[in-house]
Structure formats: structure tokens, C-alpha cells
Amino acid sequence: MLTPFYISTDHNGQTFRSQVLELLPRYIEVVEQLAERFDARLVRLHDIFQRQLQYRDADTFCPEPVHPNQAGHLVIAQALMDTLSA
């Protein structure tokens, strides 16, 4: 299972993006619970992208926070491969 992600570091509190980032943990928690319930492997995409954003701008991975470009899809593919081969 893949956690939902939002490729943004906007924690302003006043913007739509920061509001989405505030709500996202609730959705991630549901996916984590489902993965545990069904004994499924879990790829924590939001955490992975947040780590990437420490080194690169969001534009590197997406034109907007929920639609990755080729680089963003490469991050997802690598995370999926790492999880499935572990």
C-alpha cells in the first residue's frame, strides 16, 4: 500500500497547501491501519518526498503537489521496488 503524499513544504497555516498538509496525517493513518490490518507492505511516500524536499525544490518532482512528473514517478518507483525487494 502507498501512503498519500503532498509534495509541498508550505506550513504557513494560511494557504490551501498548508491546510492540506495539516489534514494529510489523518489520511496516512488510515492507510497505515489498513496495511497493518491486511498485513500489507507499506510505502510511506509522503515521508519519502518530505525527505527529498530537504535537498530539492518541489518543482523537481511535480508541477503541483499531487501530480508527480517523471522525476516524481521515479522516486515512487524506487520506493516501491525497495519495499517489494526487502
PDB file of C-alpha atoms in Angstrom:
ATOM      1  CA  MET A   1       0.000   0.000   0.000  1.00  0.00           C
ATOM      2  CA  LEU A   2       1.129   3.537  -0.687  1.00  0.00           C
ATOM      3  CA  THR A   3       0.507   6.383   1.707  1.00  0.00           C
ATOM      4  CA  PRO A   4      -0.965   9.510   0.178  1.00  0.00           C
ATOM      5  CA  PHE A   5       1.535  12.277  -0.406  1.00  0.00           C
ATOM      6  CA  TYR A   6       1.566  16.001  -0.922  1.00  0.00           C
ATOM      7  CA  ILE A   7       4.766  17.406  -2.358  1.00  0.00           C
ATOM      8  CA  SER A   8       4.953  20.735  -0.562  1.00  0.00           C
ATOM      9  CA  THR A   9       6.747  22.304   2.378  1.00  0.00           C
ATOM     10  CA  ASP A  10       4.255  25.125   2.862  1.00  0.00           C
ATOM     11  CA  HIS A  11       3.456  25.174   6.591  1.00  0.00           C
ATOM     12  CA  ASN A  12       2.242  28.765   6.607  1.00  0.00           C
ATOM     13  CA  GLY A  13      -1.152  27.819   8.036  1.00  0.00           C
ATOM     14  CA  GLN A  14      -2.950  30.350   5.869  1.00  0.00           C
ATOM     15  CA  THR A  15      -2.655  28.708   2.451  1.00  0.00           C
ATOM     16  CA  PHE A  16      -4.552  25.856   0.860  1.00  0.00           C
ATOM     17  CA  ARG A  17      -1.334  23.823   0.639  1.00  0.00           C
ATOM     18  CA  SER A  18      -0.587  24.209   4.323  1.00  0.00           C
ATOM     19  CA  GLN A  19      -4.155  23.205   5.169  1.00  0.00           C
ATOM     20  CA  VAL A  20      -3.790  20.053   3.086  1.00  0.00           C
ATOM     21  CA  LEU A  21      -0.548  19.249   4.890  1.00  0.00           C
ATOM     22  CA  GLU A  22      -2.373  19.632   8.213  1.00  0.00           C
ATOM     23  CA  LEU A  23      -5.086  17.145   7.167  1.00  0.00           C
ATOM     24  CA  LEU A  24      -2.829  14.628   5.448  1.00  0.00           C
ATOM     25  CA  PRO A  25      -1.714  12.749   8.607  1.00  0.00           C
ATOM     26  CA  ARG A  26      -5.310  11.585   9.151  1.00  0.00           C
ATOM     27  CA  TYR A  27      -5.398  10.001   5.705  1.00  0.00           C
ATOM     28  CA  ILE A  28      -1.950   8.498   6.154  1.00  0.00           C
ATOM     29  CA  GLU A  29      -3.058   6.972   9.458  1.00  0.00           C
ATOM     30  CA  VAL A  30      -5.980   5.219   7.760  1.00  0.00           C
ATOM     31  CA  VAL A  31      -3.667   3.692   5.141  1.00  0.00           C
ATOM     32  CA  GLU A  32      -1.254   2.587   7.874  1.00  0.00           C
ATOM     33  CA  GLN A  33      -4.108   0.916   9.759  1.00  0.00           C
ATOM     34  CA  LEU A  34      -5.285  -0.860   6.609  1.00  0.00           C
ATOM     35  CA  ALA A  35      -1.766  -2.052   5.830  1.00  0.00           C
ATOM     36  CA  GLU A  36      -1.481  -3.452   9.334  1.00  0.00           C
ATOM     37  CA  ARG A  37      -4.950  -4.999   9.241  1.00  0.00           C
ATOM     38  CA  PHE A  38      -4.307  -6.766   5.938  1.00  0.00           C
ATOM     39  CA  ASP A  39      -0.625  -7.477   6.602  1.00  0.00           C
ATOM     40  CA  ALA A  40       0.323  -5.488   3.505  1.00  0.00           C
ATOM     41  CA  ARG A  41       3.645  -3.877   2.757  1.00  0.00           C
ATOM     42  CA  LEU A  42       3.599  -0.136   3.188  1.00  0.00           C
ATOM     43  CA  VAL A  43       5.448   2.526   1.218  1.00  0.00           C
ATOM     44  CA  ARG A  44       5.486   5.805   3.102  1.00  0.00           C
ATOM     45  CA  LEU A  45       5.522   8.114   0.100  1.00  0.00           C
ATOM     46  CA  HIS A  46       4.806  11.314   1.980  1.00  0.00           C
ATOM     47  CA  ASP A  47       7.795  10.750   4.273  1.00  0.00           C
ATOM     48  CA  ILE A  48       9.980   9.910   1.290  1.00  0.00           C
ATOM     49  CA  PHE A  49       9.011  13.056  -0.595  1.00  0.00           C
ATOM     50  CA  GLN A  50       9.417  15.212   2.521  1.00  0.00           C
ATOM     51  CA  ARG A  51      12.985  13.907   2.874  1.00  0.00           C
ATOM     52  CA  GLN A  52      13.625  14.664  -0.802  1.00  0.00           C
ATOM     53  CA  LEU A  53      12.334  18.200  -0.300  1.00  0.00           C
ATOM     54  CA  GLN A  54      15.148  18.835   2.168  1.00  0.00           C
ATOM     55  CA  TYR A  55      17.530  18.740  -0.816  1.00  0.00           C
ATOM     56  CA  ARG A  56      15.455  19.742  -3.854  1.00  0.00           C
ATOM     57  CA  ASP A  57      12.606  22.080  -4.732  1.00  0.00           C
ATOM     58  CA  ALA A  58       9.118  20.653  -5.141  1.00  0.00           C
ATOM     59  CA  ASP A  59       9.198  21.652  -8.822  1.00  0.00           C
ATOM     60  CA  THR A  60      11.832  18.949  -9.288  1.00  0.00           C
ATOM     61  CA  PHE A  61       9.180  16.303  -8.610  1.00  0.00           C
ATOM     62  CA  CYS A  62       5.872  17.794  -9.685  1.00  0.00           C
ATOM     63  CA  PRO A  63       4.134  20.664 -11.432  1.00  0.00           C
ATOM     64  CA  GLU A  64       1.731  20.710  -8.469  1.00  0.00           C
ATOM     65  CA  PRO A  65       1.662  18.727  -5.200  1.00  0.00           C
ATOM     66  CA  VAL A  66      -0.354  15.637  -6.157  1.00  0.00           C
ATOM     67  CA  HIS A  67       0.685  15.032  -9.770  1.00  0.00           C
ATOM     68  CA  PRO A  68       4.303  13.887  -9.994  1.00  0.00           C
ATOM     69  CA  ASN A  69       6.365  14.400 -13.125  1.00  0.00           C
ATOM     70  CA  GLN A  70       8.923  11.888 -14.417  1.00  0.00           C
ATOM     71  CA  ALA A  71      11.313  12.581 -11.540  1.00  0.00           C
ATOM     72  CA  GLY A  72       8.495  12.190  -9.013  1.00  0.00           C
ATOM     73  CA  HIS A  73       7.401   8.927 -10.606  1.00  0.00           C
ATOM     74  CA  LEU A  74      10.996   7.713 -10.425  1.00  0.00           C
ATOM     75  CA  VAL A  75      11.021   8.389  -6.672  1.00  0.00           C
ATOM     76  CA  ILE A  76       7.783   6.420  -6.314  1.00  0.00           C
ATOM     77  CA  ALA A  77       9.068   3.541  -8.456  1.00  0.00           C
ATOM     78  CA  GLN A  78      12.316   3.320  -6.488  1.00  0.00           C
ATOM     79  CA  ALA A  79      10.473   3.333  -3.163  1.00  0.00           C
ATOM     80  CA  LEU A  80       8.119   0.625  -4.411  1.00  0.00           C
ATOM     81  CA  MET A  81      10.995  -1.511  -5.684  1.00  0.00           C
ATOM     82  CA  ASP A  82      12.885  -1.082  -2.403  1.00  0.00           C
ATOM     83  CA  THR A  83       9.831  -2.161  -0.416  1.00  0.00           C
ATOM     84  CA  LEU A  84       8.984  -5.131  -2.615  1.00  0.00           C
ATOM     85  CA  SER A  85      12.546  -6.416  -2.697  1.00  0.00           C
ATOM     86  CA  ALA A  86      13.068  -6.155   1.082  1.00  0.00           C
TER      87      ALA A  86
END
